[in-house]
Amino acid sequence: MRKIRRIPNGAGIFSPGQDLVVAGTIGKAGAAAALRLRAGELSARFSDDFIGQIRKKSEEPLGIGTKELEDLGATEWEIVNEGGVFAALWNLSGGYGQGISLAPRKIPADQEIIEVCELFDLNPYRLCSGECILLAADNGGDVVRALDKRGIRAAVIGKVEPGIARLLYGAGGTGYLERPQPDEIEKIIGSQTEQEAQNEGKDTSSH
C-alpha cells in the first residue's frame, strides 16, 4: 500500500483495533445536484411531498464540529466529500498505511437519497456527501450513542485492521475496496452540461 500524504486531524491516531464510524448520512451533495439540475426527471417519478423530503434530507446539516468529535473520542477523521465514503475510506486508510474491514450496508443512508441514486443509476458510496464524516475511535459504540443523543445519525461500520488489505463484507461475500473512481455526481453534472450543449447547438442552427 502506497501511503497517501495528508494532514492529520485530531490526535492523528488510526490504529488496528479501533472502530470506524460514519457520522451523518451519505449522498447529500449528489441529491442536491439532482434537485438543481434534473428537477424534471424527479418530478416525473416522485410526488411533490417526496421531493420535499429529498430536499430536506439533502440540506440537513451534520450539526457537529470537529472539535466536538474529538471531545467525543474521535482520534482521526475524514470529511466525506469528492468520491464519496469509499474515497474517504481509501484516503484515511492510505494515510496511515493501515488495513480496514467494513460492511457497506451499515453505512447510514436516507431512503429518499437512495431513491434518487436508483433513478439516476448512481452508486451512493461513490457520491459526494458533504455533511458526513468518517472517523476512527477506540470505542465507536460510545461515539454513536453520544451522537444519537444530539440527534445525529451514526453507525459503527467496521474496524481498522493490521496489514494493508481494505476488505468489504456483504451478502455476496468478501471483496476489496477499489481505488477511488470519479465522483458519481459527474453523471448528473456531465449529462446536464451535454444537454445544454445540444440545446445551444439547436438554437444556433435555427438562426
XYZ file of N, CA, C and O in Angstrom:
828
model
N 0.850 -1.200 0.000
C 0.000 0.000 0.000
C 0.883 1.246 0.000
O 1.728 1.402 0.870
N 0.677 2.116 -0.983
C 1.407 3.385 -1.003
C 0.717 4.370 -0.072
O -0.484 4.611 -0.169
N 1.484 4.935 0.851
C 0.909 5.897 1.796
C 0.460 7.162 1.072
O 1.113 7.632 0.143
N -0.664 7.692 1.513
C -1.217 8.918 0.961
C -0.832 10.067 1.883
O -1.049 9.998 3.097
N -0.280 11.097 1.325
C 0.118 12.246 2.142
C -1.120 13.043 2.525
O -1.929 13.414 1.678
N -1.269 13.272 3.813
C -2.422 14.031 4.302
C -2.045 14.697 5.613
O -1.136 14.253 6.315
N -2.759 15.759 5.931
C -2.569 16.455 7.203
C -3.466 15.783 8.233
O -4.685 15.687 8.028
N -2.906 15.284 9.333
C -3.721 14.586 10.338
C -4.790 15.493 10.948
O -4.627 16.709 11.042
N -5.871 14.873 11.364
C -6.923 15.558 12.112
C -6.930 15.027 13.535
O -6.551 13.881 13.788
N -7.373 15.831 14.469
C -7.463 15.393 15.850
C -6.112 14.965 16.391
O -5.091 15.621 16.176
N -6.097 13.822 17.065
C -4.863 13.296 17.642
C -4.004 12.606 16.591
O -2.867 12.231 16.868
N -4.552 12.425 15.393
C -3.791 11.771 14.333
C -3.520 10.305 14.621
O -2.473 9.770 14.260
N -4.484 9.638 15.254
C -4.328 8.218 15.594
C -5.322 7.391 14.784
O -6.530 7.645 14.796
N -4.796 6.409 14.055
C -5.606 5.499 13.242
C -4.925 4.141 13.348
O -4.014 3.821 12.590
N -5.353 3.340 14.328
C -4.604 2.143 14.710
C -5.475 0.891 14.685
O -6.691 0.953 14.929
N -4.853 -0.269 14.407
C -5.602 -1.533 14.431
C -6.369 -1.714 15.735
O -5.865 -1.405 16.817
N -7.595 -2.206 15.591
C -8.460 -2.406 16.742
C -9.464 -1.293 16.935
O -10.483 -1.485 17.613
N -9.187 -0.129 16.373
C -10.143 0.974 16.501
C -11.381 0.712 15.637
O -11.329 -0.022 14.637
N -12.473 1.347 16.029
C -13.711 1.267 15.250
C -13.744 2.350 14.181
O -13.225 3.462 14.383
N -14.377 2.025 13.064
C -14.679 3.005 12.022
C -16.134 3.420 12.175
O -17.026 2.563 12.256
N -16.377 4.708 12.237
C -17.725 5.243 12.434
C -18.041 6.243 11.326
O -17.170 7.027 10.927
N -19.270 6.202 10.824
C -19.744 7.246 9.917
C -20.790 8.071 10.655
O -21.771 7.527 11.166
N -20.544 9.368 10.743
C -21.479 10.307 11.369
C -22.175 11.096 10.271
O -21.514 11.749 9.462
N -23.501 11.035 10.238
C -24.243 11.661 9.154
C -24.591 10.625 8.096
O -24.234 9.450 8.212
N -25.292 11.042 7.070
C -25.709 10.127 6.007
C -25.054 10.514 4.686
O -24.678 11.663 4.473
N -24.918 9.530 3.800
C -24.169 9.727 2.565
C -25.040 10.267 1.425
O -26.258 10.153 1.443
N -24.368 10.870 0.437
C -25.003 11.244 -0.819
C -25.758 12.559 -0.857
O -26.424 12.871 -1.847
N -25.642 13.381 0.178
C -26.459 14.607 0.232
C -26.143 15.578 -0.890
O -27.052 16.148 -1.513
N -24.868 15.803 -1.168
C -24.499 16.757 -2.224
C -24.962 16.262 -3.587
O -25.359 17.053 -4.446
N -24.911 14.951 -3.795
C -25.388 14.397 -5.053
C -26.881 14.593 -5.233
O -27.359 14.940 -6.322
N -27.643 14.385 -4.159
C -29.087 14.587 -4.219
C -29.422 16.055 -4.468
O -30.341 16.379 -5.231
N -28.648 16.941 -3.834
C -28.868 18.377 -4.043
C -28.617 18.764 -5.493
O -29.346 19.584 -6.070
N -27.590 18.167 -6.103
C -27.291 18.444 -7.512
C -28.425 17.952 -8.406
O -28.799 18.617 -9.382
N -28.982 16.805 -8.076
C -30.104 16.274 -8.858
C -31.322 17.193 -8.753
O -32.016 17.443 -9.749
N -31.586 17.704 -7.569
C -32.705 18.629 -7.387
C -32.509 19.897 -8.199
O -33.460 20.462 -8.739
N -31.268 20.324 -8.304
C -30.950 21.565 -9.003
C -30.942 21.397 -10.525
O -31.415 22.276 -11.248
N -30.424 20.256 -10.980
C -30.171 20.091 -12.409
C -31.107 19.122 -13.127
O -31.200 19.165 -14.355
N -31.757 18.249 -12.371
C -32.601 17.228 -13.009
C -34.004 17.223 -12.409
O -34.619 16.170 -12.224
N -34.504 18.411 -12.131
C -35.798 18.543 -11.453
C -36.937 17.915 -12.244
O -37.852 17.317 -11.671
N -36.891 18.043 -13.570
C -37.958 17.496 -14.395
C -38.085 15.992 -14.263
O -39.201 15.456 -14.144
N -36.957 15.310 -14.262
C -36.978 13.847 -14.137
C -37.434 13.422 -12.749
O -38.127 12.410 -12.596
N -37.051 14.190 -11.739
C -37.505 13.882 -10.386
C -39.018 14.055 -10.270
O -39.712 13.224 -9.671
N -39.532 15.125 -10.865
C -40.970 15.399 -10.791
C -41.786 14.347 -11.540
O -42.925 14.048 -11.166
N -41.192 13.801 -12.586
C -41.891 12.769 -13.354
C -41.985 11.457 -12.586
O -42.877 10.637 -12.836
N -41.080 11.244 -11.642
C -41.052 9.982 -10.902
C -41.682 10.091 -9.514
O -42.382 9.177 -9.074
N -41.449 11.227 -8.833
C -41.843 11.326 -7.433
C -42.896 12.409 -7.206
O -42.994 13.373 -7.970
N -43.651 12.257 -6.109
C -44.647 13.257 -5.728
C -43.953 14.497 -5.180
O -42.777 14.464 -4.794
N -44.689 15.596 -5.143
C -44.130 16.836 -4.591
C -43.720 16.650 -3.134
O -42.696 17.184 -2.695
N -44.528 15.893 -2.385
C -44.208 15.661 -0.973
C -42.889 14.902 -0.834
O -42.064 15.221 0.036
N -42.698 13.889 -1.691
C -41.470 13.104 -1.608
C -40.266 13.932 -2.027
O -39.197 13.843 -1.410
N -40.435 14.768 -3.042
C -39.344 15.652 -3.459
C -38.999 16.613 -2.325
O -37.832 16.942 -2.105
N -40.021 17.047 -1.598
C -39.764 17.897 -0.432
C -38.932 17.173 0.614
O -38.060 17.771 1.249
N -39.189 15.870 0.782
C -38.403 15.080 1.719
C -36.956 14.914 1.238
O -36.016 14.958 2.033
N -36.789 14.738 -0.075
C -35.435 14.652 -0.640
C -34.682 15.946 -0.363
O -33.514 15.928 0.057
N -35.361 17.070 -0.593
C -34.719 18.370 -0.358
C -34.349 18.531 1.116
O -33.253 18.992 1.443
N -35.260 18.148 1.995
C -34.999 18.261 3.435
C -33.781 17.429 3.830
O -32.901 17.907 4.564
N -33.703 16.196 3.346
C -32.575 15.322 3.687
C -31.264 15.845 3.102
O -30.209 15.779 3.748
N -31.322 16.363 1.873
C -30.087 16.828 1.227
C -29.531 18.088 1.869
O -28.332 18.362 1.777
N -30.398 18.869 2.525
C -29.974 20.120 3.149
C -29.715 19.986 4.648
O -29.319 20.951 5.301
N -29.899 18.782 5.178
C -29.769 18.582 6.618
C -28.315 18.733 7.059
O -27.439 17.989 6.609
N -28.020 19.681 7.939
C -26.633 19.860 8.390
C -26.229 18.754 9.349
O -27.072 18.149 10.012
N -24.936 18.488 9.427
C -24.451 17.470 10.352
C -24.651 17.920 11.796
O -24.996 17.128 12.664
N -24.415 19.199 12.048
C -24.711 19.740 13.372
C -23.685 19.453 14.436
O -24.003 19.478 15.626
N -22.445 19.150 14.021
C -21.384 18.944 14.999
C -20.050 19.326 14.378
O -19.805 19.073 13.198
N -19.210 19.976 15.161
C -17.906 20.392 14.676
C -16.834 19.361 14.974
O -17.028 18.444 15.774
N -15.701 19.520 14.327
C -14.618 18.557 14.518
C -14.076 18.579 15.944
O -13.663 17.543 16.452
N -14.064 19.732 16.601
C -13.610 19.803 17.992
C -14.526 18.972 18.888
O -14.055 18.263 19.796
N -15.828 19.028 18.623
C -16.774 18.220 19.397
C -16.552 16.736 19.148
O -16.648 15.918 20.063
N -16.238 16.380 17.897
C -15.958 14.982 17.586
C -14.764 14.477 18.382
O -14.768 13.369 18.919
N -13.733 15.310 18.466
C -12.544 14.943 19.235
C -12.904 14.750 20.707
O -12.435 13.800 21.355
N -13.745 15.624 21.226
C -14.171 15.504 22.616
C -14.958 14.215 22.859
O -14.922 13.649 23.960
N -15.659 13.732 21.817
C -16.452 12.511 21.936
C -15.601 11.248 21.814
O -16.078 10.147 22.090
N -14.349 11.393 21.381
C -13.482 10.234 21.283
C -12.918 9.941 19.911
O -12.189 8.958 19.737
N -13.235 10.772 18.917
C -12.669 10.572 17.586
C -11.192 10.943 17.608
O -10.817 12.015 18.089
N -10.333 10.055 17.104
C -8.893 10.323 17.105
C -8.377 10.719 15.722
O -7.251 11.179 15.591
N -9.189 10.518 14.693
C -8.842 10.896 13.320
C -10.129 10.879 12.510
O -11.071 10.149 12.845
N -10.206 11.701 11.466
C -11.426 11.724 10.661
C -11.159 12.258 9.267
O -10.120 12.870 8.992
N -12.140 12.030 8.399
C -12.095 12.497 7.012
C -13.510 12.913 6.627
O -14.471 12.138 6.787
N -13.662 14.135 6.162
C -14.970 14.586 5.690
C -15.289 13.879 4.379
O -14.432 13.755 3.500
N -16.506 13.380 4.246
C -16.905 12.626 3.057
C -17.304 13.608 1.964
O -18.442 14.065 1.910
N -16.353 13.931 1.110
C -16.607 14.868 0.017
C -16.470 14.166 -1.327
O -17.134 13.159 -1.567
N -15.612 14.677 -2.201
C -15.491 14.146 -3.552
C -15.102 12.666 -3.542
O -14.185 12.262 -2.854
N -15.829 11.894 -4.314
C -15.579 10.464 -4.384
C -16.379 9.650 -3.392
O -16.382 8.424 -3.430
N -17.075 10.330 -2.478
C -17.950 9.646 -1.543
C -17.232 8.957 -0.399
O -16.034 9.124 -0.177
N -17.974 8.143 0.324
C -17.442 7.499 1.516
C -16.353 6.486 1.163
O -15.414 6.279 1.945
N -16.436 5.863 -0.015
C -15.381 4.927 -0.405
C -14.049 5.651 -0.595
O -12.990 5.124 -0.231
N -14.078 6.857 -1.164
C -12.844 7.637 -1.316
C -12.303 8.045 0.050
O -11.087 8.022 0.286
N -13.195 8.413 0.967
C -12.765 8.792 2.316
C -12.102 7.613 3.021
O -11.079 7.762 3.697
N -12.665 6.425 2.868
C -12.080 5.226 3.462
C -10.701 4.940 2.870
O -9.761 4.588 3.586
N -10.589 5.072 1.555
C -9.315 4.833 0.872
C -8.252 5.827 1.355
O -7.127 5.450 1.673
N -8.640 7.091 1.421
C -7.681 8.139 1.792
C -7.231 8.018 3.248
O -6.049 8.196 3.562
N -8.178 7.738 4.127
C -7.837 7.657 5.543
C -6.964 6.438 5.830
O -5.948 6.534 6.519
N -7.328 5.288 5.283
C -6.507 4.091 5.496
C -5.151 4.240 4.814
O -4.119 3.840 5.363
N -5.134 4.854 3.638
C -3.882 5.058 2.925
C -2.973 6.056 3.609
O -1.741 5.972 3.508
N -3.554 7.007 4.316
C -2.753 7.992 5.022
C -1.920 7.378 6.145
O -0.885 7.925 6.522
N -2.397 6.250 6.664
C -1.690 5.601 7.770
C -1.123 4.235 7.387
O -0.516 3.569 8.222
N -1.332 3.820 6.138
C -0.830 2.528 5.703
C -1.430 1.377 6.480
O -0.770 0.371 6.736
N -2.703 1.529 6.874
C -3.375 0.510 7.676
C -4.516 -0.137 6.888
O -5.151 0.497 6.041
N -4.766 -1.383 7.214
C -5.902 -2.065 6.616
C -7.203 -1.664 7.287
O -7.207 -1.065 8.374
N -8.309 -1.998 6.628
C -9.636 -1.752 7.176
C -10.548 -2.904 6.788
O -10.291 -3.613 5.815
N -11.586 -3.101 7.541
C -12.648 -4.039 7.171
C -13.974 -3.381 7.508
O -14.093 -2.714 8.549
N -14.949 -3.551 6.632
C -16.231 -2.900 6.877
C -17.348 -3.562 6.099
O -17.102 -4.295 5.120
N -18.564 -3.297 6.534
C -19.765 -3.754 5.846
C -20.471 -2.525 5.288
O -21.045 -1.741 6.055
N -20.421 -2.300 3.962
C -21.045 -1.109 3.381
C -22.520 -0.938 3.752
O -22.991 0.197 3.907
N -23.224 -2.055 3.929
C -24.661 -1.951 4.247
C -24.909 -1.256 5.587
O -26.029 -0.826 5.866
N -23.871 -1.167 6.441
C -24.028 -0.497 7.736
C -23.878 1.021 7.636
O -24.177 1.734 8.588
N -23.395 1.509 6.497
C -23.179 2.949 6.333
C -24.527 3.667 6.302
O -25.406 3.308 5.507
N -24.738 4.670 7.149
C -26.045 5.342 7.191
C -26.410 6.008 5.867
O -25.589 6.705 5.266
N -27.638 5.771 5.428
C -28.132 6.365 4.183
C -29.629 6.618 4.326
O -30.352 5.800 4.901
N -30.086 7.748 3.817
C -31.513 8.069 3.841
C -32.200 7.429 2.639
O -31.691 7.493 1.519
N -33.353 6.832 2.873
C -34.068 6.151 1.791
C -34.396 7.118 0.656
O -34.352 6.738 -0.525
N -34.712 8.358 0.992
C -35.046 9.334 -0.052
C -33.872 9.535 -1.014
O -34.055 9.639 -2.232
N -32.667 9.593 -0.463
C -31.487 9.801 -1.299
C -31.139 8.531 -2.067
O -30.692 8.597 -3.227
N -31.385 7.366 -1.471
C -31.183 6.107 -2.194
C -32.115 6.043 -3.407
O -31.728 5.562 -4.482
N -33.332 6.536 -3.271
C -34.282 6.551 -4.392
C -33.757 7.423 -5.538
O -33.893 7.080 -6.710
N -33.141 8.547 -5.185
C -32.540 9.410 -6.210
C -31.401 8.672 -6.904
O -31.268 8.705 -8.135
N -30.584 7.984 -6.128
C -29.463 7.231 -6.699
C -29.955 6.155 -7.661
O -29.367 5.939 -8.734
N -31.037 5.475 -7.303
C -31.573 4.430 -8.167
C -32.118 5.014 -9.472
O -31.940 4.436 -10.545
N -32.754 6.179 -9.375
C -33.315 6.817 -10.574
C -32.227 7.175 -11.572
O -32.374 6.967 -12.778
N -31.107 7.699 -11.075
C -30.047 8.169 -11.970
C -28.854 7.203 -12.055
O -27.807 7.553 -12.580
N -29.050 5.987 -11.548
C -28.009 4.952 -11.606
C -26.701 5.434 -10.971
O -25.633 5.364 -11.570
N -26.813 5.932 -9.749
C -25.655 6.438 -9.015
C -25.281 5.463 -7.908
O -26.145 4.888 -7.251
N -23.990 5.281 -7.699
C -23.510 4.486 -6.580
C -23.410 5.408 -5.364
O -22.561 6.303 -5.336
N -24.254 5.223 -4.356
C -24.257 6.166 -3.215
C -22.948 6.186 -2.437
O -22.622 7.182 -1.797
N -22.173 5.092 -2.516
C -20.903 5.034 -1.800
C -19.804 5.823 -2.503
O -18.754 6.085 -1.904
N -20.034 6.198 -3.745
C -19.054 6.987 -4.503
C -19.622 8.364 -4.858
O -19.177 9.011 -5.801
N -20.595 8.793 -4.081
C -21.284 10.054 -4.347
C -20.945 11.077 -3.266
O -21.002 10.776 -2.068
N -20.600 12.273 -3.691
C -20.252 13.353 -2.765
C -21.353 13.535 -1.724
O -22.538 13.558 -2.061
N -20.955 13.655 -0.464
C -21.927 13.718 0.618
C -21.981 15.075 1.305
O -23.048 15.593 1.588
N -20.817 15.654 1.614
C -20.822 16.954 2.287
C -20.964 16.833 3.787
O -19.975 16.662 4.493
N -22.198 16.876 4.286
C -22.442 16.865 5.732
C -22.357 15.440 6.277
O -23.342 14.866 6.755
N -21.160 14.871 6.235
C -20.953 13.489 6.646
C -19.466 13.312 6.946
O -18.622 13.856 6.224
N -19.140 12.577 8.011
C -17.744 12.408 8.408
C -17.454 10.939 8.724
O -18.238 10.267 9.404
N -16.334 10.453 8.207
C -15.801 9.145 8.561
C -14.772 9.352 9.664
O -13.904 10.223 9.532
N -14.861 8.583 10.735
C -13.920 8.781 11.834
C -13.474 7.459 12.443
O -14.121 6.419 12.269
N -12.340 7.532 13.145
C -11.828 6.396 13.903
C -11.916 6.715 15.384
O -11.693 7.857 15.797
N -12.245 5.704 16.186
C -12.358 5.892 17.635
C -12.069 4.581 18.338
O -12.317 3.504 17.789
N -11.573 4.681 19.562
C -11.300 3.471 20.341
C -12.582 2.730 20.667
O -12.606 1.493 20.688
N -13.643 3.462 20.950
C -14.938 2.851 21.245
C -16.003 3.529 20.401
O -16.586 4.534 20.805
N -16.230 2.973 19.222
C -17.190 3.576 18.302
C -18.602 3.570 18.821
O -19.387 4.475 18.536
N -18.946 2.549 19.629
C -20.295 2.492 20.181
C -20.597 3.684 21.070
O -21.697 4.244 21.022
N -19.623 4.099 21.855
C -19.806 5.273 22.707
C -20.006 6.528 21.868
O -20.836 7.389 22.190
N -19.248 6.646 20.777
C -19.365 7.807 19.897
C -20.755 7.838 19.254
O -21.416 8.880 19.214
N -21.214 6.679 18.787
C -22.536 6.606 18.154
C -23.632 6.990 19.137
O -24.555 7.739 18.797
N -23.542 6.486 20.356
C -24.569 6.818 21.360
C -24.554 8.309 21.694
O -25.618 8.932 21.857
N -23.374 8.892 21.780
C -23.275 10.325 22.072
C -23.854 11.150 20.928
O -24.534 12.159 21.155
N -23.595 10.728 19.703
C -24.138 11.434 18.551
C -25.657 11.290 18.483
O -26.375 12.234 18.145
N -26.140 10.101 18.807
C -27.588 9.853 18.799
C -28.299 10.792 19.774
O -29.388 11.295 19.479
N -27.685 11.044 20.920
C -28.278 11.962 21.889
C -28.376 13.379 21.326
O -29.208 14.171 21.771
N -27.514 13.688 20.360
C -27.545 15.001 19.706
C -28.433 15.003 18.466
O -28.472 15.981 17.724
N -29.111 13.891 18.227
C -29.983 13.795 17.067
C -29.242 13.568 15.766
O -29.778 13.842 14.685
N -28.002 13.068 15.847
C -27.182 12.841 14.656
C -27.110 11.344 14.377
O -26.682 10.559 15.235
N -27.523 10.967 13.197
C -27.479 9.557 12.822
C -26.032 9.125 12.605
O -25.255 9.818 11.956
N -25.666 7.979 13.160
C -24.296 7.478 13.035
C -24.302 5.969 13.218
O -25.263 5.392 13.734
N -23.213 5.313 12.795
C -23.117 3.868 12.927
C -21.663 3.430 12.894
O -20.829 4.044 12.228
N -21.364 2.367 13.647
C -20.070 1.698 13.526
C -20.149 0.833 12.273
O -21.037 -0.021 12.154
N -19.237 1.042 11.322
C -19.311 0.328 10.051
C -18.200 -0.702 9.889
O -18.258 -1.536 8.971
N -17.180 -0.678 10.752
C -16.089 -1.622 10.599
C -14.950 -1.346 11.550
O -15.133 -0.698 12.586
N -13.756 -1.825 11.184
C -12.586 -1.757 12.046
C -11.342 -1.329 11.270
O -11.239 -1.551 10.055
N -10.404 -0.748 11.993
C -9.051 -0.572 11.473
C -8.336 -1.895 11.730
O -8.424 -2.450 12.827
N -7.638 -2.418 10.710
C -7.041 -3.747 10.797
C -5.520 -3.709 10.621
O -4.987 -2.811 9.975
N -4.828 -4.709 11.170
C -3.399 -4.852 10.867
C -3.230 -5.174 9.379
O -4.148 -5.693 8.743
N -2.062 -4.891 8.838
C -1.824 -5.191 7.429
C -2.262 -4.060 6.533
O -2.411 -2.913 6.966
N -2.500 -4.399 5.260
C -2.814 -3.357 4.283
C -4.096 -3.614 3.505
O -4.485 -2.802 2.655
N -4.773 -4.728 3.764
C -5.979 -5.062 2.994
C -7.140 -4.154 3.378
O -7.338 -3.826 4.554
N -7.897 -3.752 2.365
C -9.117 -2.976 2.593
C -10.296 -3.882 2.220
O -10.659 -4.000 1.046
N -10.891 -4.529 3.216
C -11.883 -5.575 2.988
C -13.312 -5.054 3.125
O -13.626 -4.283 4.034
N -14.163 -5.511 2.212
C -15.585 -5.189 2.246
C -16.364 -6.485 2.443
O -16.155 -7.463 1.721
N -17.267 -6.489 3.415
C -18.086 -7.659 3.676
C -19.528 -7.374 3.278
O -20.101 -6.347 3.638
N -20.119 -8.304 2.530
C -21.503 -8.134 2.109
C -22.167 -9.466 1.876
O -21.571 -10.536 2.080
N -23.413 -9.407 1.425
C -24.180 -10.632 1.182
C -23.523 -11.504 0.118
O -23.655 -12.732 0.130
N -22.797 -10.874 -0.803
C -22.148 -11.624 -1.872
C -20.795 -12.176 -1.489
O -20.109 -12.783 -2.317
N -20.380 -11.979 -0.245
C -19.086 -12.469 0.202
C -18.133 -11.331 0.499
O -18.540 -10.190 0.731
N -16.852 -11.621 0.481
C -15.819 -10.642 0.805
C -15.172 -10.106 -0.458
O -14.846 -10.860 -1.373
N -15.006 -8.790 -0.517
C -14.333 -8.155 -1.647
C -13.321 -7.143 -1.132
O -13.059 -7.056 0.076
N -12.784 -6.373 -2.060
C -11.772 -5.381 -1.708
C -12.206 -3.988 -2.178
O -12.797 -3.848 -3.254
N -11.907 -3.002 -1.365
C -12.185 -1.621 -1.741
C -11.302 -1.235 -2.917
O -10.086 -1.421 -2.885
N -11.911 -0.711 -3.972
C -11.158 -0.323 -5.158
C -10.652 1.108 -5.038
O -11.173 1.920 -4.269
N -9.652 1.402 -5.827
C -9.111 2.757 -5.888
C -10.251 3.746 -6.209
O -11.161 3.410 -6.966
N -10.220 4.954 -5.627
C -11.300 5.919 -5.880
C -11.561 6.159 -7.366
O -10.637 6.251 -8.168
N -12.848 6.222 -7.689
C -13.309 6.480 -9.048
C -13.824 7.920 -9.128
O -14.020 8.581 -8.116
N -14.059 8.429 -10.353
C -14.665 9.761 -10.463
C -15.977 9.818 -9.682
O -16.733 8.847 -9.646
N -16.212 10.939 -9.048
C -17.426 11.088 -8.255
C -18.661 10.845 -9.119
O -18.756 11.319 -10.259
N -19.620 10.107 -8.562
C -20.849 9.790 -9.293
C -21.662 11.035 -9.636
O -22.530 10.993 -10.528
N -21.388 12.143 -8.958
C -22.111 13.381 -9.251
C -21.876 13.840 -10.689
O -22.689 14.561 -11.272
N -20.763 13.369 -11.294
C -20.468 13.726 -12.684
C -21.526 13.181 -13.630
O -21.717 13.726 -14.720
N -22.201 12.105 -13.249
C -23.271 11.568 -14.099
C -24.432 12.546 -14.205
O -25.164 12.557 -15.193
N -24.595 13.353 -13.155
C -25.661 14.361 -13.168
C -25.164 15.647 -13.814
O -25.783 16.176 -14.728
N -24.019 16.123 -13.363
C -23.473 17.380 -13.888
C -23.070 17.231 -15.344
O -23.352 18.095 -16.188
N -22.419 16.100 -15.673
C -21.969 15.871 -17.040
C -23.110 15.778 -18.021
O -23.072 16.367 -19.099
N -24.171 15.052 -17.667
C -25.307 14.910 -18.574
C -26.028 16.233 -18.760
O -26.533 16.545 -19.839
N -26.063 17.044 -17.699
C -26.679 18.362 -17.806
C -25.886 19.253 -18.744
O -26.439 19.956 -19.587
N -24.560 19.231 -18.621
C -23.698 20.024 -19.494
C -23.854 19.599 -20.946
O -23.914 20.431 -21.858
N -23.940 18.278 -21.157
C -24.115 17.750 -22.518
C -25.440 18.204 -23.109
O -25.524 18.588 -24.274
N -26.502 18.172 -22.287
C -27.818 18.589 -22.768
C -27.827 20.069 -23.116
O -28.400 20.477 -24.136
N -27.166 20.887 -22.283
C -27.102 22.318 -22.562
C -26.343 22.583 -23.855
O -26.723 23.466 -24.636
N -25.283 21.812 -24.104
C -24.520 21.977 -25.336
C -25.365 21.619 -26.546
O -25.323 22.293 -27.594
N -26.160 20.558 -26.426
C -27.029 20.136 -27.525
C -28.088 21.206 -27.802
O -28.368 21.536 -28.961
N -28.656 21.762 -26.734
C -29.674 22.785 -26.891
C -29.085 24.049 -27.536
O -29.724 24.701 -28.369
N -27.857 24.381 -27.117
C -27.185 25.547 -27.692
C -26.941 25.344 -29.174
O -27.106 26.244 -29.976
N -26.580 24.091 -29.540
C -26.361 23.793 -30.944
C -27.634 23.913 -31.756
O -27.628 24.421 -32.883
N -28.747 23.499 -31.173
C -30.039 23.617 -31.867
C -30.407 25.077 -32.064
O -30.910 25.481 -33.102
N -30.174 25.875 -31.013
C -30.502 27.305 -31.109
C -29.672 27.982 -32.206
O -30.162 28.812 -32.952
N -28.378 27.612 -32.283
C -27.500 28.202 -33.278
C -27.927 27.836 -34.693
O -27.942 28.677 -35.596
N -28.294 26.585 -34.885
C -28.670 26.111 -36.226
C -30.001 26.669 -36.673
O -30.298 26.698 -37.868
N -30.813 27.163 -35.751
C -32.119 27.677 -36.129
C -32.054 29.097 -36.645
O -33.016 29.631 -37.173
N -30.867 29.767 -36.450
C -30.745 31.153 -36.906
C -30.256 31.202 -38.337
O -29.555 30.330 -38.790
